[in-house]
Tab-separated table of C-alpha atoms in Angstrom:
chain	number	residue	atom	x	y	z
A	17	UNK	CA	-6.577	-151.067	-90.747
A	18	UNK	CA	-9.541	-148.735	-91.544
A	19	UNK	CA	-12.666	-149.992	-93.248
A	20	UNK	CA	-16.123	-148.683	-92.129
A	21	UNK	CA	-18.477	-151.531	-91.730
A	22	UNK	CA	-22.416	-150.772	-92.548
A	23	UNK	CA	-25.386	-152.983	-92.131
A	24	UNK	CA	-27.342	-153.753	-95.247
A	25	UNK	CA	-30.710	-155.038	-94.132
A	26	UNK	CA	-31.815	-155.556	-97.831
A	27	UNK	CA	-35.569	-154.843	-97.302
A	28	UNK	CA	-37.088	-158.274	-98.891
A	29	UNK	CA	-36.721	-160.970	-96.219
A	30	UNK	CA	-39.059	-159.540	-93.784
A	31	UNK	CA	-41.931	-156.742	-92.830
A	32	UNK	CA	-40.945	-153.155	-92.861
A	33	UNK	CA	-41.250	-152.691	-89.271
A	34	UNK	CA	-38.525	-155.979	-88.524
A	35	UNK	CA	-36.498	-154.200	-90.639
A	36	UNK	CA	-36.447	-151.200	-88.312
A	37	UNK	CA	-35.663	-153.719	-85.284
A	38	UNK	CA	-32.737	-155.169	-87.124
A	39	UNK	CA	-31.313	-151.956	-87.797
A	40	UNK	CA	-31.729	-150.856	-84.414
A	41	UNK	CA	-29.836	-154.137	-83.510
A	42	UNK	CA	-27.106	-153.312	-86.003
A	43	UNK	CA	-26.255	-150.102	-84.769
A	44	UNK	CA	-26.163	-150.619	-80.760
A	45	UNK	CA	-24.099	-153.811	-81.976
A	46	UNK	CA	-21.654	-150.968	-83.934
A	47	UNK	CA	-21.894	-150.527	-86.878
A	48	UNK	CA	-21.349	-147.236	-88.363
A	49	UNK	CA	-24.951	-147.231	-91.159
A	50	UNK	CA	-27.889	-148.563	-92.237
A	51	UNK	CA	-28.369	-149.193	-96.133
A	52	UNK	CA	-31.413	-150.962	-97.781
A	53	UNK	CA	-31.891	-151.736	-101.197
A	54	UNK	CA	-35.078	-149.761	-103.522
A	55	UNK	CA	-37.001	-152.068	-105.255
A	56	UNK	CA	-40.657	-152.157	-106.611
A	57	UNK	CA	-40.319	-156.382	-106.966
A	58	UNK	CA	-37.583	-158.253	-105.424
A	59	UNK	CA	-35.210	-159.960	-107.267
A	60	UNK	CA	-36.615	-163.590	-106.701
A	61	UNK	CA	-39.845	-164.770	-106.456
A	62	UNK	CA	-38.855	-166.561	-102.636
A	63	UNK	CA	-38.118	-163.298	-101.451
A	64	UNK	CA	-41.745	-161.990	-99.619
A	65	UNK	CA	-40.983	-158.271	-99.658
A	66	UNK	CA	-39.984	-154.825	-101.415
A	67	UNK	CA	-40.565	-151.932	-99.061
A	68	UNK	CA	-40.551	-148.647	-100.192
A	69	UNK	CA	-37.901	-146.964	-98.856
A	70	UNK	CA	-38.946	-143.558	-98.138
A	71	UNK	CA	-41.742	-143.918	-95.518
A	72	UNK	CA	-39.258	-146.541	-94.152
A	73	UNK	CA	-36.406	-144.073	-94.456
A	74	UNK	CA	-38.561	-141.580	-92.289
A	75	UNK	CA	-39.094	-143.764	-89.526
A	76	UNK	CA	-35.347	-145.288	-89.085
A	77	UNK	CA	-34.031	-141.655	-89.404
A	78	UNK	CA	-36.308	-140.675	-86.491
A	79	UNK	CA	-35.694	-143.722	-84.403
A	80	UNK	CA	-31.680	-144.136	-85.214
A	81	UNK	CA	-29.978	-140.671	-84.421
A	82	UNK	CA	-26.801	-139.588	-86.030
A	83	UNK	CA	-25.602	-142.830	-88.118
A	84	UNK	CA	-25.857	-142.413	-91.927
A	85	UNK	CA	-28.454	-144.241	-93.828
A	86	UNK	CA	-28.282	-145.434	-97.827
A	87	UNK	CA	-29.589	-146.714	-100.396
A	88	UNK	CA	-28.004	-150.098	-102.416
A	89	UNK	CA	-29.506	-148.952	-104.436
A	90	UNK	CA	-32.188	-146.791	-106.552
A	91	UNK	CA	-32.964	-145.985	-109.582
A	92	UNK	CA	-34.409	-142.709	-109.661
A	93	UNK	CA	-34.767	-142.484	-113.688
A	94	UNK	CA	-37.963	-144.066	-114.638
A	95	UNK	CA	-40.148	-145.585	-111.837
A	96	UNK	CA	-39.951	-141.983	-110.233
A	97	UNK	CA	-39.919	-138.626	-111.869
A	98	UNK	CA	-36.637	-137.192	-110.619
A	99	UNK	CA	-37.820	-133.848	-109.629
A	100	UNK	CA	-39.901	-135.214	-107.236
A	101	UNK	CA	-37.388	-137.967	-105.828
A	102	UNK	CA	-35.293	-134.717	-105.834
A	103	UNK	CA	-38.083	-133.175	-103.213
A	104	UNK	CA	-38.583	-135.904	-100.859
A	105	UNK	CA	-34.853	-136.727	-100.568
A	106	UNK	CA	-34.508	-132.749	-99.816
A	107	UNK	CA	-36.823	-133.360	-97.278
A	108	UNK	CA	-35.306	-135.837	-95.542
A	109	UNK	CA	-32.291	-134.480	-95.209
A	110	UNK	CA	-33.674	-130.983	-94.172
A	111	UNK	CA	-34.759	-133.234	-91.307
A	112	UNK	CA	-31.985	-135.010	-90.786
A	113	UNK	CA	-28.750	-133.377	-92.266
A	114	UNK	CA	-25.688	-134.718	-93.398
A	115	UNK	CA	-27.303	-138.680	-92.709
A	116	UNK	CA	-28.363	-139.462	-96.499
A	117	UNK	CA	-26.135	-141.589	-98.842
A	118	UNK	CA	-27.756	-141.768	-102.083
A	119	UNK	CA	-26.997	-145.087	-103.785
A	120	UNK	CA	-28.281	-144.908	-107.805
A	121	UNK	CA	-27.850	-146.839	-110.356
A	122	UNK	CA	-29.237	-147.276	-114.204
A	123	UNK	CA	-32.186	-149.906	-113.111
A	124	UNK	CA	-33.222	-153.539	-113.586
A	125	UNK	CA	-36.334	-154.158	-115.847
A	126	UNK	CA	-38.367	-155.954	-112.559
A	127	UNK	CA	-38.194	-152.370	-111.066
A	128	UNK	CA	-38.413	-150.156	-113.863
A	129	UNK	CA	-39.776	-151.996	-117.128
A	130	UNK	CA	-43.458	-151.758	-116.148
A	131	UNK	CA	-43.067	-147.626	-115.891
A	132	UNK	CA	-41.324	-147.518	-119.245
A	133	UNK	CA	-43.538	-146.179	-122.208
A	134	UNK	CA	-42.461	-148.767	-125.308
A	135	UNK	CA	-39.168	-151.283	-125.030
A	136	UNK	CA	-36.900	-151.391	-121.972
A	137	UNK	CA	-33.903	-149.194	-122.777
A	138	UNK	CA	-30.652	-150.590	-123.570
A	139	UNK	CA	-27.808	-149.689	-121.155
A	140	UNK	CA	-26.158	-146.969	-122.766
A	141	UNK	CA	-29.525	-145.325	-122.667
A	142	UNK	CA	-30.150	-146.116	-118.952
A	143	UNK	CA	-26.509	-144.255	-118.309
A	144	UNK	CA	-27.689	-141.169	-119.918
A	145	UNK	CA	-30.609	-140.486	-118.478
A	146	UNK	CA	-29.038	-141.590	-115.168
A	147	UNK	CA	-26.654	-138.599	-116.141
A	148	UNK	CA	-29.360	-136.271	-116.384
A	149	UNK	CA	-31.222	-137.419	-113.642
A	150	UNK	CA	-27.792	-136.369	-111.265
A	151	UNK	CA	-27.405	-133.174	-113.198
A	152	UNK	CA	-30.851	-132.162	-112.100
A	153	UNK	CA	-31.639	-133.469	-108.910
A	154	UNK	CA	-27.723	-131.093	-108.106
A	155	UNK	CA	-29.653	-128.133	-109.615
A	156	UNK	CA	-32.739	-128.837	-108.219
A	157	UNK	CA	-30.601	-129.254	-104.316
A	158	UNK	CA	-28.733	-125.711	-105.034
A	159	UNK	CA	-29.537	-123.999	-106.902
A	160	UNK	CA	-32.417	-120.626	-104.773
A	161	UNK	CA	-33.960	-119.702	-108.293
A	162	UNK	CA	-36.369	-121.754	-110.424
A	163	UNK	CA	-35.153	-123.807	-112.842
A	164	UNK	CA	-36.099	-124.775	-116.190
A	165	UNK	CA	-34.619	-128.264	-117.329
A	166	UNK	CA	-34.801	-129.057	-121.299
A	167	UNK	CA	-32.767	-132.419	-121.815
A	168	UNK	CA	-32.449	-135.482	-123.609
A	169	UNK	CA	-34.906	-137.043	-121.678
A	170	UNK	CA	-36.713	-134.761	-119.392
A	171	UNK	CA	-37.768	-131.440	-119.773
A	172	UNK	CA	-39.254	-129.178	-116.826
A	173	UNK	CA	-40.252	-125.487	-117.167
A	174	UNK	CA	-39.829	-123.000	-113.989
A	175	UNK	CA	-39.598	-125.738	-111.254
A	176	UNK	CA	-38.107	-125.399	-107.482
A	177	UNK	CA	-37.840	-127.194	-104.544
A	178	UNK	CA	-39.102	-125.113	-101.561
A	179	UNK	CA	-37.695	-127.274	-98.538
A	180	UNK	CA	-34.275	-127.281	-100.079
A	181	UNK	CA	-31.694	-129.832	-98.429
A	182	UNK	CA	-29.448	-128.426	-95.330
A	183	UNK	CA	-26.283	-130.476	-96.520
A	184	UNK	CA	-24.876	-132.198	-99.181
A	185	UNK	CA	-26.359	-135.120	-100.798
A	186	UNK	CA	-23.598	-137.227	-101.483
A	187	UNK	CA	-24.383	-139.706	-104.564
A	188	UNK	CA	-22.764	-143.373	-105.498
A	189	UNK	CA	-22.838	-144.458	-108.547
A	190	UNK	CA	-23.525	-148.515	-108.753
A	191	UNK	CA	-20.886	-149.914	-110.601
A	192	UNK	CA	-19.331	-152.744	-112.196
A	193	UNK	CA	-17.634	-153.287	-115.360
A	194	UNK	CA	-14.816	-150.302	-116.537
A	195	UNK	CA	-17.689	-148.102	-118.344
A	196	UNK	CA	-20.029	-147.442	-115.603
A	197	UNK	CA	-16.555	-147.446	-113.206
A	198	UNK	CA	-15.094	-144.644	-114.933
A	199	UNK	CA	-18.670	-143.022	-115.462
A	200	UNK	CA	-18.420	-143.461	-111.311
A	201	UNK	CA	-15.787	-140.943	-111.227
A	202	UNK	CA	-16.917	-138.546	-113.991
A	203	UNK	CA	-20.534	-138.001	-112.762
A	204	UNK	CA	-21.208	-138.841	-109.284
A	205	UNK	CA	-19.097	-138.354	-105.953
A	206	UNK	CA	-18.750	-141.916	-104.995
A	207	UNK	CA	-18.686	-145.331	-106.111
A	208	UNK	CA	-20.858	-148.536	-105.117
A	209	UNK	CA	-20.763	-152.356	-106.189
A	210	UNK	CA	-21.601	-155.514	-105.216
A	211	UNK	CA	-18.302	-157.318	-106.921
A	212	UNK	CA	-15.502	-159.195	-105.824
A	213	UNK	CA	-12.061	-158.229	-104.551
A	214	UNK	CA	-10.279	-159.224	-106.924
A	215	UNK	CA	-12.454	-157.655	-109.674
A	216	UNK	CA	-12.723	-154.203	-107.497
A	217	UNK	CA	-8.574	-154.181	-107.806
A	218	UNK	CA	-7.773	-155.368	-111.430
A	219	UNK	CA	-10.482	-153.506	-112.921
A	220	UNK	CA	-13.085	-151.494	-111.136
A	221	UNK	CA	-10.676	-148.596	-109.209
A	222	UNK	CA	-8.673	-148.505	-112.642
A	223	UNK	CA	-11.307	-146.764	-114.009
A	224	UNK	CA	-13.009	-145.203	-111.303
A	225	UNK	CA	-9.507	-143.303	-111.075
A	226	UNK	CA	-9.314	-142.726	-114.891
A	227	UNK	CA	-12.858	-141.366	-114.448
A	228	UNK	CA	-11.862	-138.938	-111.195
A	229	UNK	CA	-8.736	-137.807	-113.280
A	230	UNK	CA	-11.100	-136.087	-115.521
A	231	UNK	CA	-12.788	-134.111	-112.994
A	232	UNK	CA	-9.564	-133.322	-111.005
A	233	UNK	CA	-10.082	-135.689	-107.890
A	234	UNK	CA	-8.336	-138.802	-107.133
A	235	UNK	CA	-9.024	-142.117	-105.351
A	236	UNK	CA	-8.315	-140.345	-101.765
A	237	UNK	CA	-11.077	-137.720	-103.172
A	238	UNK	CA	-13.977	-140.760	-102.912
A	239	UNK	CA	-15.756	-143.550	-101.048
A	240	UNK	CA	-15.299	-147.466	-102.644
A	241	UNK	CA	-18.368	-149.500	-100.640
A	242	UNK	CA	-19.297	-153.045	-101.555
A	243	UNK	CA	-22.155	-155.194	-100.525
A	244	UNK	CA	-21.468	-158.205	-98.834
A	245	UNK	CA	-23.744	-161.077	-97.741
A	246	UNK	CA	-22.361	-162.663	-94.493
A	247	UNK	CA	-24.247	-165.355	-92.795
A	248	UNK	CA	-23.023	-166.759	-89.362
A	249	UNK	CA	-23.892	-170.406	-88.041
A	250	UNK	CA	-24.151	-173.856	-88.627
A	251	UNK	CA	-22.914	-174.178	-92.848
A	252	UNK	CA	-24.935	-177.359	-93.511
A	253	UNK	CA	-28.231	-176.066	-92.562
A	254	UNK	CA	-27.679	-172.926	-94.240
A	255	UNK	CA	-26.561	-174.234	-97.509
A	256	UNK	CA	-29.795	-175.785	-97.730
A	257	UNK	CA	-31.743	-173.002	-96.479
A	258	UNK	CA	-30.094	-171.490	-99.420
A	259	UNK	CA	-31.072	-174.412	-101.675
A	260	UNK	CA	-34.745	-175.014	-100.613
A	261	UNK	CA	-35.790	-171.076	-101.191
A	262	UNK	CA	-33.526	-170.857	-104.657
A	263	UNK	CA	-31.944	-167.957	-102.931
A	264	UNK	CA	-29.016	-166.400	-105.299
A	265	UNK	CA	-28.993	-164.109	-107.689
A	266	UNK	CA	-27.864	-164.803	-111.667
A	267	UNK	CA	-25.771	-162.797	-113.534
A	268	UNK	CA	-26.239	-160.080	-115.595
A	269	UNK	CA	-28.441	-161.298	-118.062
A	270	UNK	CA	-31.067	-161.290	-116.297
A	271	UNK	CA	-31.243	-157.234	-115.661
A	272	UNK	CA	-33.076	-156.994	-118.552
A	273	UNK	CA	-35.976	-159.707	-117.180
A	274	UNK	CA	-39.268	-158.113	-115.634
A	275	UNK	CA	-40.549	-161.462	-114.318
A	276	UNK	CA	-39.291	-162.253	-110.641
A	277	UNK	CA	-40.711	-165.795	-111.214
A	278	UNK	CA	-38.884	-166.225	-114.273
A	279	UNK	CA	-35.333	-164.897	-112.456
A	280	UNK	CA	-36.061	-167.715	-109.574
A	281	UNK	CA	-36.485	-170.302	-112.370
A	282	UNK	CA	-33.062	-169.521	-113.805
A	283	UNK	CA	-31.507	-169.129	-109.900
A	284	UNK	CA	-33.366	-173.018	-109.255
A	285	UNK	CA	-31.676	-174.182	-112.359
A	286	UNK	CA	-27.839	-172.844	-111.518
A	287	UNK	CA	-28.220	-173.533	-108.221
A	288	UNK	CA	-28.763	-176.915	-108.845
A	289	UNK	CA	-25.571	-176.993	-110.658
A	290	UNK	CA	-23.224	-175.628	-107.783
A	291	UNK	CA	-21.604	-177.259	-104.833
A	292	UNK	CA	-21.899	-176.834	-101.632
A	293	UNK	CA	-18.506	-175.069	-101.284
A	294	UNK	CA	-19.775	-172.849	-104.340
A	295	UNK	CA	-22.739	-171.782	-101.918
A	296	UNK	CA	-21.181	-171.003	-98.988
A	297	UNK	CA	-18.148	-168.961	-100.505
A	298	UNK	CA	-20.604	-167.242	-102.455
A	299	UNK	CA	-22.466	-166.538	-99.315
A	300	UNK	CA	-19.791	-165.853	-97.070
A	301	UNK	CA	-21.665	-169.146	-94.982
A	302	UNK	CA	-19.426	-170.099	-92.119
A	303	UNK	CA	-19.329	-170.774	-88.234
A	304	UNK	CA	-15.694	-169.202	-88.053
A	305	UNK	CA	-14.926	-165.775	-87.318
A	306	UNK	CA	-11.761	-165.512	-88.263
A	307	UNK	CA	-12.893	-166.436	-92.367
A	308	UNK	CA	-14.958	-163.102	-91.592
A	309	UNK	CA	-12.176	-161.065	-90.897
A	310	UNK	CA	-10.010	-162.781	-93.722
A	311	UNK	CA	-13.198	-161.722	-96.043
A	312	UNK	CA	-13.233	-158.119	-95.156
A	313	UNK	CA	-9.508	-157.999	-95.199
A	314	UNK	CA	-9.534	-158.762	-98.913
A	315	UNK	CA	-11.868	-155.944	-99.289
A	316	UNK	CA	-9.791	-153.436	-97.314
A	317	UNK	CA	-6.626	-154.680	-99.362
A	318	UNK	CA	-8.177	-153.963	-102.938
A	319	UNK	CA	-8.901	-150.362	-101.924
A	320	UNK	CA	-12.482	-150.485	-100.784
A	321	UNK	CA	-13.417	-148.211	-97.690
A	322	UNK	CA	-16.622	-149.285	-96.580
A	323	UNK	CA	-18.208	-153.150	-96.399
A	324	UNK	CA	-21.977	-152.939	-96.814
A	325	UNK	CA	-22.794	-156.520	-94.465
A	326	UNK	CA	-26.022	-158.363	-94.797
A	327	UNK	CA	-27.721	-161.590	-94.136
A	328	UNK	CA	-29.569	-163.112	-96.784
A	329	UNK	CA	-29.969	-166.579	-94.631
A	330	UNK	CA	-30.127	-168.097	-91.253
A	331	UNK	CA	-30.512	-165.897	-88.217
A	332	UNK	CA	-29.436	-162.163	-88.837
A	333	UNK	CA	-28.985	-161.511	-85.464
A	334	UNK	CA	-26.454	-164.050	-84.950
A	335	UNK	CA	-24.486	-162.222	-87.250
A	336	UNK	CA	-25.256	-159.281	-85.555
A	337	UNK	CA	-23.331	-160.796	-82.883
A	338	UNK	CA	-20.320	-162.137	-84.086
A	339	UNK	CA	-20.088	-158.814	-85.793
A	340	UNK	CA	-19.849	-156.863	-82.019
A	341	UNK	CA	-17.949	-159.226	-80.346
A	342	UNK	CA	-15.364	-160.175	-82.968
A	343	UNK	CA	-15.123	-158.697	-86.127
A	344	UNK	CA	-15.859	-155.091	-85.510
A	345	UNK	CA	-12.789	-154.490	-82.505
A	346	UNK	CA	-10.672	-155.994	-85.053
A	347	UNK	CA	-11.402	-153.220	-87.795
A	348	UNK	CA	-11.208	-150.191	-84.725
């Protein structure tokens, strides 16, 4: 059974610099990347940090040789002017080639709303310019000449990036319901999500592959990764770890929210409402390895090639371990 198996250190629940540690960690313990998510606020209120990822990029590329890093992922549409995200992603992998895995997606209002001239876009907006956004950065990454860009949304006159990537950036397109799926497939090389097994199989790869078929390439053609949190150790304590810092994310409805405080007031409220059994299955909380493997194994089953792990409670490094000792040889 093959399924790579990344480390997702998130980049919220501690300082920049423990972030680089735990990375470090993750990759002597085997795993085969390092992904963090961009964010200008975190999600919840609880959680104390948001670095930005490319200083923090720099520094784990120089101090982790030759595993590939990500990003879970950005929005490079409105809090940053693509051109330049375009430049300093060029420049990283000019440093480092063939290491950078460019997760984007269309944006949540608590990173994006505050750089947005007027009301927050509505999605099908968001997908466009995030269409644009991959069309230039592409032309911006190949293309020897200057360019001159005159879109929907952005319009450039006789621009060029002068330390020009030395690879490939490959790009994966966050995705979740059949639109953005198939959109996946049409516009970017790979796909990314966060969902469930069972939703990845009946209806996420549907699409995707509906959206490939238009471009010529197939399922076989493309990467499926998923984010999973996985949190080793002793379930009662960290169900109520999970309780006491309102830790868990609500659904869609709040992408459109700018407020972090106001997101952690609607987690408090449906956490409150969910078992205990509800928090660790949504948590992946356990003190069993082999519920880890059975986890992943779903994953692998549904089509997906790559588990992105993280901890989002308890002790990450005792994760870590189980991870090495366990879980890992049973995936080689």
């Amino acid at each position: 059974m093959t399924l790579e198996i990344h480390y997702n250190v998130y980049g919220c629940f501690r300082p920049p610099n423990e972030d680089i540690e735990l990375a470090k960690a993750a990759v002597d313990a085997g795993f085969e990347g390092i992904w963090i998510g961009d964010h200008f606020q975190p999600w919840l209120d609880s959680r104390p940090y948001t670095h930005h990822i490319l200083p923090w990029f720099g520094t784990l590329m120089s101090e982790i040789p030759d595993v590939p890093v990500g990003t879970s992922v950005t929005c490079p549409t409105m809090r940053y002017r693509p051109p330049v995200l375009a430049q300093a992603l060029a420049t990283l992998d000019n440093m480092f080639p063939d290491r950078l895995e460019l997760g984007v997606g269309t944006g949540e209002a608590l990173n994006e709303a505050a750089f947005v001239d007027g009301e927050w876009p509505e999605w099908g907006t968001r997908v466009g310019m995030l269409i644009e956004t991959i069309q230039l950065m592409r032309r911006l990454w190949t293309e020897d000449d200057y360019i001159t860009h005159e879109g929907k949304y952005y319009e450039y006159e006789d621009i060029k990036i002068h330390t020009p990537p030395r690879s490939d950036i490959d790009i994966h397109w966050a995705a979740w319901g059949p639109q953005s799926s198939r959109a996946a497939g049409k516009y970017a090389d790979h796909l990314i999500t966060a969902a469930s097994a069972s939703l990845i199989e009946d209806q996420i790869l549907p699409n995707l592959s509906a959206g490939l078929a238009e471009t010529g390439r197939s399922l076989k053609d493309v990467d499926v990764t998923t984010e999973v949190s996985v949190n080793y150790g002793d379930p009662v304590k960290l169900v109520r770890e999970i309780r006491e810092r309102g830790e868990y994310i609500p659904d869609h409805a709040e992408l459109s929210n700018p407020d972090p405080r106001s997101v952690q007031a609607v987690a408090n409220r449906e956490l409150s409402d969910m078992s205990d059994r509800e928090i660790r299955e949504l948590n992946t909380i356990t003190d069993d390895t082999v519920e880890i493997i059975e986890k992943l194994e779903e994953f692998s089953n549904a089509g997906v090639t790559r588990v992105l792990v993280g901890s989002n409670c308890g002790d990450p490094y005792e994760t870590i371990d189980v991870f090495e000792s366990d879980v890992i040889p049973h995936f080689e």
